[in-house]
Amino acid sequence: MYRILNPFFLTKTFDNLNTYLSKKIFKILKIFFVETNLTSLPNDNHILNKVDIRNEIEIFKKVKSEEFVPWTSQEDFPKLISSLRLSRNKILDVGAGSLSLFSFLEKKLKKIEYTYYDQPAFISINKEIKNKLNLSNLKILENLEDLDKNFDLVYFGSSLQYFNNYREILKKIFDKTRFILISLTPFFENPRKNDLVVKQINMHPTIYFHYIFNIDNLI
């Protein structure tokens, strides 16, 4: 069945499908990703919808005041960081999206120096949030070329697979951190295959593409 349906999921016809129908299809089939023949991600991949600053601030405050765990973290993430016995908890979060993870870690850890990096649209909105909430221990990085200091930990939480230039990004940060943590990211093992590019369809009508990494090649 999937051999029949997968070519349809790769078409613009599916992209333009009525949202009600696409949700019905997903509810029945539970298909998240479809393998493509692409060797790299499309240039217009992961275009962001307009970000509502009021909603982002509400999420930030909710994480801060309630026992709420952001989806880009796990409940034991602060314990993992503590177990590493980092000197200053200097963390670079690449592709963080919102500031919910920063809010969560700031609440759970005694001290943290958090540096944020993402797409320009997110950078702009989170700079505004930083100023509104006076977040002194938050630094927002506009360009990875500006990395001029060492970090204790660089974190990729469901983000590395969406970067076309992920190899260059890893090279830039490799000698600037003690630890690299890659989470919420798909891998496979096959010595005869390169990374796969898949179409992510569970977010329809928003369509993303991302890599599934050959773990041996990545290492």
mmCIF file of C-alpha atoms in Angstrom:
data_model
loop_
_atom_site.group_PDB
_atom_site.id
_atom_site.type_symbol
_atom_site.label_atom_id
_atom_site.label_comp_id
_atom_site.label_asym_id
_atom_site.label_seq_id
_atom_site.Cartn_x
_atom_site.Cartn_y
_atom_site.Cartn_z
ATOM 1 C CA MET A 1 0.000 0.000 0.000
ATOM 2 C CA TYR A 2 2.761 2.431 0.942
ATOM 3 C CA ARG A 3 4.491 1.859 -2.404
ATOM 4 C CA ILE A 4 1.331 3.138 -4.024
ATOM 5 C CA LEU A 5 0.733 6.048 -1.646
ATOM 6 C CA ASN A 6 4.282 7.352 -1.236
ATOM 7 C CA PRO A 7 4.544 8.759 -4.809
ATOM 8 C CA PHE A 8 1.308 10.662 -4.141
ATOM 9 C CA PHE A 9 2.676 12.122 -0.884
ATOM 10 C CA LEU A 10 5.660 13.479 -2.826
ATOM 11 C CA THR A 11 3.477 15.491 -5.211
ATOM 12 C CA LYS A 12 2.252 19.087 -5.118
ATOM 13 C CA THR A 13 -1.257 17.644 -5.286
ATOM 14 C CA PHE A 14 -0.811 16.313 -1.766
ATOM 15 C CA ASP A 15 0.731 19.610 -0.625
ATOM 16 C CA ASN A 16 -2.394 21.437 -1.811
ATOM 17 C CA LEU A 17 -4.795 18.872 -0.392
ATOM 18 C CA ASN A 18 -7.654 20.001 1.807
ATOM 19 C CA THR A 19 -6.414 20.149 5.414
ATOM 20 C CA TYR A 20 -9.359 18.100 6.683
ATOM 21 C CA LEU A 21 -8.529 15.280 4.266
ATOM 22 C CA SER A 22 -4.824 15.361 5.055
ATOM 23 C CA LYS A 23 -5.556 15.077 8.772
ATOM 24 C CA LYS A 24 -7.851 12.137 8.121
ATOM 25 C CA ILE A 25 -5.138 10.417 6.096
ATOM 26 C CA PHE A 26 -2.594 10.975 8.846
ATOM 27 C CA LYS A 27 -4.990 9.749 11.537
ATOM 28 C CA ILE A 28 -5.505 6.486 9.660
ATOM 29 C CA LEU A 29 -2.026 5.811 8.280
ATOM 30 C CA LYS A 30 0.226 7.562 10.830
ATOM 31 C CA ILE A 31 2.819 8.369 8.147
ATOM 32 C CA PHE A 32 5.289 11.035 9.268
ATOM 33 C CA PHE A 33 8.033 10.888 6.631
ATOM 34 C CA VAL A 34 8.351 9.782 3.013
ATOM 35 C CA GLU A 35 11.726 9.016 1.468
ATOM 36 C CA THR A 36 12.642 11.156 -1.548
ATOM 37 C CA ASN A 37 15.276 10.943 -4.282
ATOM 38 C CA LEU A 38 16.779 14.279 -3.233
ATOM 39 C CA THR A 39 20.412 14.494 -2.183
ATOM 40 C CA SER A 40 20.044 17.845 -0.376
ATOM 41 C CA LEU A 41 17.282 19.899 1.183
ATOM 42 C CA PRO A 42 15.243 22.374 -0.909
ATOM 43 C CA ASN A 43 16.346 26.003 -0.618
ATOM 44 C CA ASP A 44 12.950 27.125 0.668
ATOM 45 C CA ASN A 45 12.771 24.424 3.321
ATOM 46 C CA HIS A 46 11.422 25.179 6.804
ATOM 47 C CA ILE A 47 9.881 28.567 6.026
ATOM 48 C CA LEU A 48 8.428 29.974 9.240
ATOM 49 C CA ASN A 49 4.927 31.290 9.707
ATOM 50 C CA LYS A 50 4.522 34.636 11.433
ATOM 51 C CA VAL A 51 5.587 34.377 15.077
ATOM 52 C CA ASP A 52 3.253 35.942 17.656
ATOM 53 C CA ILE A 53 5.374 37.634 20.330
ATOM 54 C CA ARG A 54 2.539 37.606 22.881
ATOM 55 C CA ASN A 55 2.116 33.867 22.487
ATOM 56 C CA GLU A 56 5.880 33.319 22.791
ATOM 57 C CA ILE A 57 5.997 35.332 26.022
ATOM 58 C CA GLU A 58 3.039 33.365 27.417
ATOM 59 C CA ILE A 59 4.833 30.073 26.664
ATOM 60 C CA PHE A 60 8.020 31.386 28.272
ATOM 61 C CA LYS A 61 6.179 32.369 31.456
ATOM 62 C CA LYS A 62 4.195 29.111 31.528
ATOM 63 C CA VAL A 63 7.398 27.057 31.450
ATOM 64 C CA LYS A 64 8.879 29.306 34.124
ATOM 65 C CA SER A 65 5.973 29.074 36.555
ATOM 66 C CA GLU A 66 4.591 25.572 36.004
ATOM 67 C CA GLU A 67 5.880 21.997 35.885
ATOM 68 C CA PHE A 68 5.849 22.121 32.111
ATOM 69 C CA VAL A 69 8.553 20.423 30.030
ATOM 70 C CA PRO A 70 9.181 21.878 26.544
ATOM 71 C CA TRP A 71 9.060 19.350 23.722
ATOM 72 C CA THR A 72 12.668 20.195 22.745
ATOM 73 C CA SER A 73 13.844 18.902 26.125
ATOM 74 C CA GLN A 74 13.309 15.852 28.269
ATOM 75 C CA GLU A 75 12.547 15.791 31.972
ATOM 76 C CA ASP A 76 16.033 14.506 32.785
ATOM 77 C CA PHE A 77 17.895 17.005 30.594
ATOM 78 C CA PRO A 78 18.837 19.286 33.548
ATOM 79 C CA LYS A 79 20.062 16.232 35.475
ATOM 80 C CA LEU A 80 22.195 15.226 32.506
ATOM 81 C CA ILE A 81 23.754 18.681 32.373
ATOM 82 C CA SER A 82 24.382 18.627 36.125
ATOM 83 C CA SER A 83 26.042 15.213 35.867
ATOM 84 C CA LEU A 84 28.581 16.611 33.407
ATOM 85 C CA ARG A 85 29.834 18.955 36.146
ATOM 86 C CA LEU A 86 30.220 21.863 33.775
ATOM 87 C CA SER A 87 32.063 24.829 35.201
ATOM 88 C CA ARG A 88 29.629 27.571 34.147
ATOM 89 C CA ASN A 89 26.852 25.820 32.179
ATOM 90 C CA LYS A 90 27.733 27.784 29.052
ATOM 91 C CA ILE A 91 25.274 26.331 26.535
ATOM 92 C CA LEU A 92 24.798 27.095 22.854
ATOM 93 C CA ASP A 93 21.366 26.015 21.615
ATOM 94 C CA VAL A 94 21.324 25.730 17.807
ATOM 95 C CA GLY A 95 17.891 25.774 16.168
ATOM 96 C CA ALA A 96 16.039 26.302 19.422
ATOM 97 C CA GLY A 97 12.932 27.960 17.998
ATOM 98 C CA SER A 98 11.270 29.503 21.038
ATOM 99 C CA LEU A 99 12.932 30.419 24.334
ATOM 100 C CA SER A 100 11.008 27.735 26.233
ATOM 101 C CA LEU A 101 14.070 25.530 26.698
ATOM 102 C CA PHE A 102 16.040 28.470 28.079
ATOM 103 C CA SER A 103 13.186 29.172 30.496
ATOM 104 C CA PHE A 104 13.127 25.507 31.560
ATOM 105 C CA LEU A 105 16.891 25.230 32.119
ATOM 106 C CA GLU A 106 17.139 28.566 33.892
ATOM 107 C CA LYS A 107 14.514 27.322 36.351
ATOM 108 C CA LYS A 108 16.199 23.955 36.914
ATOM 109 C CA LEU A 109 19.884 24.906 37.034
ATOM 110 C CA LYS A 110 21.592 27.109 39.615
ATOM 111 C CA LYS A 111 23.506 29.000 36.956
ATOM 112 C CA ILE A 112 23.436 29.116 33.194
ATOM 113 C CA GLU A 113 24.944 31.151 30.374
ATOM 114 C CA TYR A 114 22.678 30.437 27.444
ATOM 115 C CA THR A 115 23.419 31.406 23.849
ATOM 116 C CA TYR A 116 20.634 31.137 21.294
ATOM 117 C CA TYR A 117 20.887 30.668 17.515
ATOM 118 C CA ASP A 118 18.167 30.114 14.902
ATOM 119 C CA GLN A 119 16.654 31.542 11.741
ATOM 120 C CA PRO A 120 16.533 35.363 11.363
ATOM 121 C CA ALA A 121 12.759 35.501 12.003
ATOM 122 C CA PHE A 122 13.175 33.763 15.367
ATOM 123 C CA ILE A 123 16.278 35.798 16.204
ATOM 124 C CA SER A 124 14.382 39.033 15.675
ATOM 125 C CA ILE A 125 11.387 38.080 17.816
ATOM 126 C CA ASN A 126 13.504 36.633 20.639
ATOM 127 C CA LYS A 127 15.733 39.709 20.785
ATOM 128 C CA GLU A 128 12.545 41.650 21.422
ATOM 129 C CA ILE A 129 11.487 39.190 24.135
ATOM 130 C CA LYS A 130 14.921 39.407 25.747
ATOM 131 C CA ASN A 131 14.608 43.188 25.988
ATOM 132 C CA LYS A 132 11.016 43.094 27.243
ATOM 133 C CA LEU A 133 11.783 40.557 29.998
ATOM 134 C CA ASN A 134 15.309 41.812 30.758
ATOM 135 C CA LEU A 135 16.945 38.396 30.326
ATOM 136 C CA SER A 136 20.528 39.238 31.240
ATOM 137 C CA ASN A 137 21.947 35.689 31.038
ATOM 138 C CA LEU A 138 20.644 35.171 27.496
ATOM 139 C CA LYS A 139 22.807 35.948 24.489
ATOM 140 C CA ILE A 140 21.325 35.831 21.005
ATOM 141 C CA LEU A 141 23.767 34.928 18.262
ATOM 142 C CA GLU A 142 23.003 36.258 14.796
ATOM 143 C CA ASN A 143 25.715 34.382 12.920
ATOM 144 C CA LEU A 144 27.692 31.243 13.707
ATOM 145 C CA GLU A 145 30.718 33.029 12.283
ATOM 146 C CA ASP A 146 30.637 35.147 15.454
ATOM 147 C CA LEU A 147 31.573 32.234 17.724
ATOM 148 C CA ASP A 148 34.494 33.695 19.623
ATOM 149 C CA LYS A 149 34.446 31.701 22.850
ATOM 150 C CA ASN A 150 34.258 28.147 24.099
ATOM 151 C CA PHE A 151 31.073 26.504 25.327
ATOM 152 C CA ASP A 152 30.541 23.706 27.798
ATOM 153 C CA LEU A 153 27.765 22.191 25.688
ATOM 154 C CA VAL A 154 26.313 22.699 22.210
ATOM 155 C CA TYR A 155 22.773 21.344 21.909
ATOM 156 C CA PHE A 156 20.882 20.381 18.745
ATOM 157 C CA GLY A 157 17.309 19.584 19.808
ATOM 158 C CA SER A 158 15.382 18.441 16.726
ATOM 159 C CA SER A 159 17.340 20.864 14.570
ATOM 160 C CA LEU A 160 20.487 19.428 12.968
ATOM 161 C CA GLN A 161 18.492 17.441 10.396
ATOM 162 C CA TYR A 162 16.929 20.634 8.996
ATOM 163 C CA PHE A 163 20.254 22.284 8.098
ATOM 164 C CA ASN A 164 21.529 21.730 4.564
ATOM 165 C CA ASN A 165 25.011 22.785 5.697
ATOM 166 C CA TYR A 166 25.022 20.669 8.854
ATOM 167 C CA ARG A 167 28.580 19.463 8.179
ATOM 168 C CA GLU A 168 29.883 23.040 8.086
ATOM 169 C CA ILE A 169 27.967 23.860 11.263
ATOM 170 C CA LEU A 170 29.490 20.901 13.092
ATOM 171 C CA LYS A 171 32.969 21.882 11.883
ATOM 172 C CA LYS A 172 32.491 25.426 13.198
ATOM 173 C CA ILE A 173 31.490 24.350 16.682
ATOM 174 C CA PHE A 174 33.574 21.185 17.032
ATOM 175 C CA ASP A 175 36.616 22.812 18.648
ATOM 176 C CA LYS A 176 34.566 25.347 20.603
ATOM 177 C CA THR A 177 32.795 23.020 23.006
ATOM 178 C CA ARG A 178 33.469 20.181 25.419
ATOM 179 C CA PHE A 179 30.267 18.315 24.584
ATOM 180 C CA ILE A 180 27.864 18.079 21.646
ATOM 181 C CA LEU A 181 24.374 16.722 22.296
ATOM 182 C CA ILE A 182 22.134 15.759 19.362
ATOM 183 C CA SER A 183 18.572 14.932 20.394
ATOM 184 C CA LEU A 184 15.192 14.261 18.743
ATOM 185 C CA THR A 185 16.991 13.419 15.513
ATOM 186 C CA PRO A 186 16.521 10.341 13.290
ATOM 187 C CA PHE A 187 19.387 7.986 12.426
ATOM 188 C CA PHE A 188 19.816 4.713 10.569
ATOM 189 C CA GLU A 189 22.594 2.155 10.139
ATOM 190 C CA ASN A 190 23.587 0.970 6.680
ATOM 191 C CA PRO A 191 27.223 0.977 5.479
ATOM 192 C CA ARG A 192 26.154 1.242 1.829
ATOM 193 C CA LYS A 193 23.828 4.241 2.083
ATOM 194 C CA ASN A 194 24.347 7.969 2.411
ATOM 195 C CA ASP A 195 22.063 10.273 4.377
ATOM 196 C CA LEU A 196 18.434 10.167 3.301
ATOM 197 C CA VAL A 197 16.264 13.198 2.561
ATOM 198 C CA VAL A 198 12.653 12.726 3.612
ATOM 199 C CA LYS A 199 9.522 14.784 3.188
ATOM 200 C CA GLN A 200 7.813 15.455 6.508
ATOM 201 C CA ILE A 201 4.050 15.321 5.943
ATOM 202 C CA ASN A 202 2.546 15.109 9.429
ATOM 203 C CA MET A 203 2.587 18.933 9.736
ATOM 204 C CA HIS A 204 0.426 19.456 6.634
ATOM 205 C CA PRO A 205 -0.335 22.040 5.235
ATOM 206 C CA THR A 206 3.174 23.044 6.299
ATOM 207 C CA ILE A 207 5.672 20.844 4.462
ATOM 208 C CA TYR A 208 9.239 20.312 5.635
ATOM 209 C CA PHE A 209 12.136 18.246 4.345
ATOM 210 C CA HIS A 210 14.945 16.960 6.510
ATOM 211 C CA TYR A 211 17.772 14.454 6.679
ATOM 212 C CA ILE A 212 17.805 11.049 8.278
ATOM 213 C CA PHE A 213 21.471 10.586 9.090
ATOM 214 C CA ASN A 214 23.630 7.540 8.528
ATOM 215 C CA ILE A 215 24.990 7.437 12.065
ATOM 216 C CA ASP A 216 28.367 5.934 11.100
ATOM 217 C CA ASN A 217 28.976 8.672 8.531
ATOM 218 C CA LEU A 218 27.964 11.364 10.990
ATOM 219 C CA ILE A 219 30.317 10.076 13.659
#
